[in-house]
PDB file of C-alpha atoms in Angstrom:
ATOM      1  CA  ASP A 817     150.340 226.415 -71.343  1.00 58.00           C
ATOM      2  CA  VAL A 818     147.256 226.395 -73.570  1.00 55.00           C
ATOM      3  CA  ARG A 819     147.016 222.596 -73.408  1.00 61.00           C
ATOM      4  CA  LYS A 820     147.303 222.671 -69.625  1.00 62.00           C
ATOM      5  CA  SER A 821     144.486 225.205 -69.240  1.00 65.00           C
ATOM      6  CA  SER A 822     142.194 223.316 -71.627  1.00 67.00           C
ATOM      7  CA  THR A 823     142.854 220.069 -69.715  1.00 70.00           C
ATOM      8  CA  THR A 824     142.122 221.808 -66.424  1.00 71.00           C
ATOM      9  CA  GLU A 825     138.909 223.250 -67.866  1.00 70.00           C
ATOM     10  CA  ALA A 826     137.892 219.834 -69.181  1.00 68.00           C
ATOM     11  CA  ARG A 827     138.511 218.264 -65.767  1.00 69.00           C
ATOM     12  CA  ALA A 828     136.519 220.991 -64.025  1.00 69.00           C
ATOM     13  CA  SER A 829     133.710 220.564 -66.517  1.00 76.00           C
ATOM     14  CA  SER A 830     133.798 216.803 -66.034  1.00 79.00           C
ATOM     15  CA  THR A 831     133.732 217.184 -62.249  1.00 78.00           C
ATOM     16  CA  ILE A 832     130.739 219.503 -62.428  1.00 76.00           C
ATOM     17  CA  LYS A 833     128.917 217.064 -64.714  1.00 80.00           C
ATOM     18  CA  ASN A 834     129.644 214.194 -62.324  1.00 79.00           C
ATOM     19  CA  MET A 835     128.359 216.203 -59.375  1.00 76.00           C
ATOM     20  CA  MET A 836     125.186 217.062 -61.255  1.00 79.00           C
ATOM     21  CA  VAL A 837     124.634 213.418 -62.215  1.00 83.00           C
ATOM     22  CA  ARG A 838     125.167 212.307 -58.604  1.00 80.00           C
ATOM     23  CA  GLN A 839     122.784 214.987 -57.395  1.00 81.00           C
ATOM     24  CA  GLU A 840     120.094 213.796 -59.831  1.00 85.00           C
ATOM     25  CA  VAL A 841     120.587 210.179 -58.729  1.00 86.00           C
ATOM     26  CA  VAL A 842     120.239 211.179 -55.091  1.00 83.00           C
ATOM     27  CA  LYS A 843     117.108 213.198 -55.871  1.00 86.00           C
ATOM     28  CA  ARG A 844     115.516 210.193 -57.604  1.00 91.00           C
ATOM     29  CA  MET A 845     116.416 207.944 -54.674  1.00 89.00           C
ATOM     30  CA  VAL A 846     114.987 210.446 -52.196  1.00 89.00           C
ATOM     31  CA  GLU A 847     111.745 210.666 -54.181  1.00 92.00           C
ATOM     32  CA  HIS A 848     111.507 206.875 -54.287  1.00 94.00           C
ATOM     33  CA  VAL A 849     112.074 206.519 -50.535  1.00 93.00           C
ATOM     34  CA  LYS A 850     109.540 209.276 -49.848  1.00 93.00           C
ATOM     35  CA  ASN A 851     106.973 207.452 -51.986  1.00 95.00           C
ATOM     36  CA  LEU A 852     107.648 204.167 -50.163  1.00 96.00           C
ATOM     37  CA  LEU A 853     107.346 205.749 -46.724  1.00 95.00           C
ATOM     38  CA  THR A 854     104.176 207.616 -47.691  1.00 96.00           C
ATOM     39  CA  ALA A 855     102.581 204.470 -49.129  1.00 97.00           C
ATOM     40  CA  ASN A 856     103.431 202.553 -45.957  1.00 96.00           C
ATOM     41  CA  LEU A 857     101.948 205.351 -43.840  1.00 96.00           C
ATOM     42  CA  GLU A 858      98.738 205.396 -45.884  1.00 97.00           C
ATOM     43  CA  ARG A 859      98.416 201.604 -45.702  1.00 97.00           C
ATOM     44  CA  LEU A 860      98.832 201.597 -41.927  1.00 96.00           C
ATOM     45  CA  SER A 861      96.357 204.492 -41.597  1.00 96.00           C
ATOM     46  CA  LYS A 862      93.734 202.485 -43.495  1.00 97.00           C
ATOM     47  CA  ILE A 863      94.376 199.466 -41.277  1.00 95.00           C
ATOM     48  CA  THR A 864      94.030 201.715 -38.220  1.00 96.00           C
ATOM     49  CA  ASP A 865      90.633 202.884 -39.442  1.00 96.00           C
ATOM     50  CA  ARG A 866      89.478 199.290 -39.985  1.00 95.00           C
ATOM     51  CA  VAL A 867      90.704 198.218 -36.541  1.00 94.00           C
ATOM     52  CA  GLU A 868      88.878 201.169 -35.009  1.00 94.00           C
ATOM     53  CA  SER A 869      85.610 200.153 -36.682  1.00 94.00           C
ATOM     54  CA  ARG A 870      86.158 196.591 -35.451  1.00 92.00           C
ATOM     55  CA  ILE A 871      86.692 197.871 -31.910  1.00 92.00           C
ATOM     56  CA  ILE A 872      83.396 199.760 -32.134  1.00 93.00           C
ATOM     57  CA  LYS A 873      81.601 196.573 -33.234  1.00 91.00           C
ATOM     58  CA  VAL A 874      83.138 194.479 -30.464  1.00 89.00           C
ATOM     59  CA  LYS A 875      82.343 197.167 -27.893  1.00 90.00           C
ATOM     60  CA  ALA A 876      78.720 197.313 -29.120  1.00 91.00           C
ATOM     61  CA  ALA A 877      78.499 193.541 -28.674  1.00 88.00           C
ATOM     62  CA  GLY A 878      79.656 193.941 -25.073  1.00 87.00           C
ATOM     63  CA  GLY A 879      83.274 192.844 -25.525  1.00 85.00           C
ATOM     64  CA  ASP A 880      86.264 194.167 -23.619  1.00 87.00           C
ATOM     65  CA  THR A 881      88.225 196.544 -25.845  1.00 89.00           C
ATOM     66  CA  ALA A 882      90.330 198.490 -23.351  1.00 92.00           C
ATOM     67  CA  THR A 883      93.605 196.841 -24.364  1.00 92.00           C
ATOM     68  CA  SER A 884      92.851 197.192 -28.062  1.00 93.00           C
ATOM     69  CA  GLU A 885      91.959 200.856 -27.644  1.00 94.00           C
ATOM     70  CA  ARG A 886      95.203 201.504 -25.790  1.00 95.00           C
ATOM     71  CA  PHE A 887      97.263 199.871 -28.554  1.00 95.00           C
ATOM     72  CA  LEU A 888      95.250 201.709 -31.213  1.00 95.00           C
ATOM     73  CA  ALA A 889      95.945 205.066 -29.535  1.00 96.00           C
ATOM     74  CA  GLU A 890      99.631 204.173 -29.396  1.00 96.00           C
ATOM     75  CA  ALA A 891      99.570 203.262 -33.107  1.00 96.00           C
ATOM     76  CA  ARG A 892      97.911 206.583 -33.983  1.00 96.00           C
ATOM     77  CA  MET A 893     100.583 208.453 -32.001  1.00 97.00           C
ATOM     78  CA  HIS A 894     103.368 206.649 -33.887  1.00 96.00           C
ATOM     79  CA  LEU A 895     101.642 207.296 -37.216  1.00 96.00           C
ATOM     80  CA  GLY A 896     101.509 211.007 -36.395  1.00 96.00           C
ATOM     81  CA  GLU A 897     105.205 211.026 -35.553  1.00 96.00           C
ATOM     82  CA  ALA A 898     105.968 209.107 -38.751  1.00 96.00           C
ATOM     83  CA  ARG A 899     103.936 211.654 -40.732  1.00 95.00           C
ATOM     84  CA  THR A 900     106.056 214.428 -39.180  1.00 95.00           C
ATOM     85  CA  SER A 901     109.306 212.597 -39.964  1.00 94.00           C
ATOM     86  CA  ILE A 902     108.228 212.036 -43.572  1.00 93.00           C
ATOM     87  CA  ALA A 903     107.386 215.739 -43.912  1.00 93.00           C
ATOM     88  CA  GLU A 904     110.838 216.632 -42.550  1.00 91.00           C
ATOM     89  CA  PHE A 905     112.374 214.133 -44.972  1.00 90.00           C
ATOM     90  CA  ALA A 906     110.554 215.688 -47.932  1.00 88.00           C
ATOM     91  CA  ALA A 907     111.447 219.234 -46.847  1.00 88.00           C
ATOM     92  CA  ILE A 908     115.209 218.704 -46.953  1.00 84.00           C
ATOM     93  CA  VAL A 909     116.604 220.547 -49.955  1.00 78.00           C
ATOM     94  CA  LEU A 910     119.387 218.858 -51.840  1.00 74.00           C
ATOM     95  CA  THR A 911     122.023 221.304 -52.959  1.00 71.00           C
ATOM     96  CA  SER A 912     125.483 220.445 -54.158  1.00 65.00           C
ATOM     97  CA  ASP A 913     127.226 222.730 -51.686  1.00 72.00           C
ATOM     98  CA  LYS A 914     125.868 220.882 -48.628  1.00 77.00           C
ATOM     99  CA  MET A 915     125.194 217.475 -50.194  1.00 76.00           C
ATOM    100  CA  SER A 916     126.884 215.273 -47.569  1.00 79.00           C
ATOM    101  CA  GLU A 917     125.270 217.193 -44.705  1.00 84.00           C
ATOM    102  CA  ASN A 918     121.855 216.935 -46.346  1.00 83.00           C
ATOM    103  CA  VAL A 919     122.252 213.217 -47.057  1.00 84.00           C
ATOM    104  CA  ALA A 920     123.011 212.663 -43.360  1.00 87.00           C
ATOM    105  CA  LYS A 921     119.830 214.576 -42.468  1.00 88.00           C
ATOM    106  CA  LEU A 922     117.883 212.483 -44.983  1.00 89.00           C
ATOM    107  CA  ARG A 923     119.160 209.248 -43.466  1.00 91.00           C
ATOM    108  CA  THR A 924     118.205 210.378 -39.971  1.00 92.00           C
ATOM    109  CA  ALA A 925     114.713 211.485 -41.009  1.00 92.00           C
ATOM    110  CA  ALA A 926     114.120 208.270 -42.976  1.00 93.00           C
ATOM    111  CA  ALA A 927     115.319 206.131 -40.067  1.00 95.00           C
ATOM    112  CA  ASP A 928     112.985 207.996 -37.686  1.00 95.00           C
ATOM    113  CA  ALA A 929     110.029 207.531 -40.025  1.00 95.00           C
ATOM    114  CA  LYS A 930     110.839 203.848 -40.486  1.00 95.00           C
ATOM    115  CA  GLU A 931     111.117 203.335 -36.731  1.00 96.00           C
ATOM    116  CA  HIS A 932     107.769 205.025 -36.056  1.00 96.00           C
ATOM    117  CA  LEU A 933     106.081 203.041 -38.835  1.00 96.00           C
ATOM    118  CA  GLY A 934     107.448 199.835 -37.323  1.00 96.00           C
ATOM    119  CA  GLU A 935     106.181 200.786 -33.878  1.00 96.00           C
ATOM    120  CA  ALA A 936     102.770 201.640 -35.326  1.00 96.00           C
ATOM    121  CA  ARG A 937     102.670 198.278 -37.111  1.00 96.00           C
ATOM    122  CA  HIS A 938     103.543 196.490 -33.867  1.00 96.00           C
ATOM    123  CA  SER A 939     100.875 198.392 -31.911  1.00 95.00           C
ATOM    124  CA  LEU A 940      98.255 197.588 -34.553  1.00 95.00           C
ATOM    125  CA  SER A 941      99.240 193.944 -34.438  1.00 95.00           C
ATOM    126  CA  GLU A 942      98.848 193.889 -30.661  1.00 94.00           C
ATOM    127  CA  SER A 943      95.504 195.687 -30.919  1.00 93.00           C
ATOM    128  CA  ILE A 944      94.200 193.112 -33.398  1.00 92.00           C
ATOM    129  CA  LYS A 945      95.547 190.260 -31.319  1.00 93.00           C
ATOM    130  CA  SER A 946      93.781 191.504 -28.199  1.00 90.00           C
ATOM    131  CA  LEU A 947      90.484 191.776 -30.105  1.00 87.00           C
ATOM    132  CA  LYS A 948      90.417 188.146 -31.165  1.00 82.00           C
ATOM    133  CA  PRO A 949      88.076 186.032 -29.070  1.00 74.00           C
ATOM    134  CA  GLY A 950      89.597 183.425 -26.823  1.00 62.00           C
ATOM    135  CA  ARG A 951      92.894 185.237 -26.592  1.00 55.00           C
ATOM    136  CA  SER A 952      94.324 186.594 -23.396  1.00 48.00           C
ATOM    137  CA  ASP A 953      97.629 187.977 -22.223  1.00 49.00           C
ATOM    138  CA  LYS A 954      98.241 184.907 -20.115  1.00 47.00           C
ATOM    139  CA  LYS A 955      99.245 181.925 -22.167  1.00 47.00           C
ATOM    140  CA  GLU A 956      97.709 178.851 -20.678  1.00 45.00           C
ATOM    141  CA  ARG A 957      99.297 175.581 -21.602  1.00 44.00           C
ATOM    142  CA  ALA A 958      97.216 172.602 -22.381  1.00 45.00           C
ATOM    143  CA  THR A 959      97.624 169.924 -19.804  1.00 50.00           C
ATOM    144  CA  THR A 960      97.514 166.290 -20.578  1.00 56.00           C
ATOM    145  CA  THR A 961      96.576 163.548 -18.231  1.00 58.00           C
ATOM    146  CA  PRO A 962      99.263 160.967 -17.719  1.00 60.00           C
ATOM    147  CA  PRO A 963      98.599 157.772 -19.583  1.00 63.00           C
ATOM    148  CA  ALA A 964      96.961 155.096 -17.514  1.00 65.00           C
ATOM    149  CA  THR A 965      99.269 152.314 -16.515  1.00 66.00           C
ATOM    150  CA  THR A 966      98.021 148.813 -16.978  1.00 66.00           C
ATOM    151  CA  ASN A 967      99.062 145.907 -14.837  1.00 67.00           C
ATOM    152  CA  GLN A 968      99.628 142.692 -16.712  1.00 57.00           C
TER     153      GLN A 968
END
């Protein structure tokens, strides 16, 4: 009976240790993902600022910037939503009693942030593309003249 209780205690102790180790691993992973998402957000914010200054220069030179401004506004909206998702992600508390529920919340928040960052990146890309001179929404194909036929 004494051996059985000591074995049960050892198993319980081992299980608790394993849970604590898993919890620490998850916390490190969460911190790493948060750092990655935050770095991506900051990088895209800096790019947004540079694109905005470029729009101002093009506008001052008399260029058409309406499309670029629209895409830039869309990018800023997505960056704001990503910032909110990252804050939600960072606010989720990892406790062992609700670990699986919290991990599901973390995945959802990270996926939302990633989606918004991707949309912001796409909008910035479109904004930059529309600023480049000689570009338009309509793709014109180069036409070639048919080769001249010679009579022999």
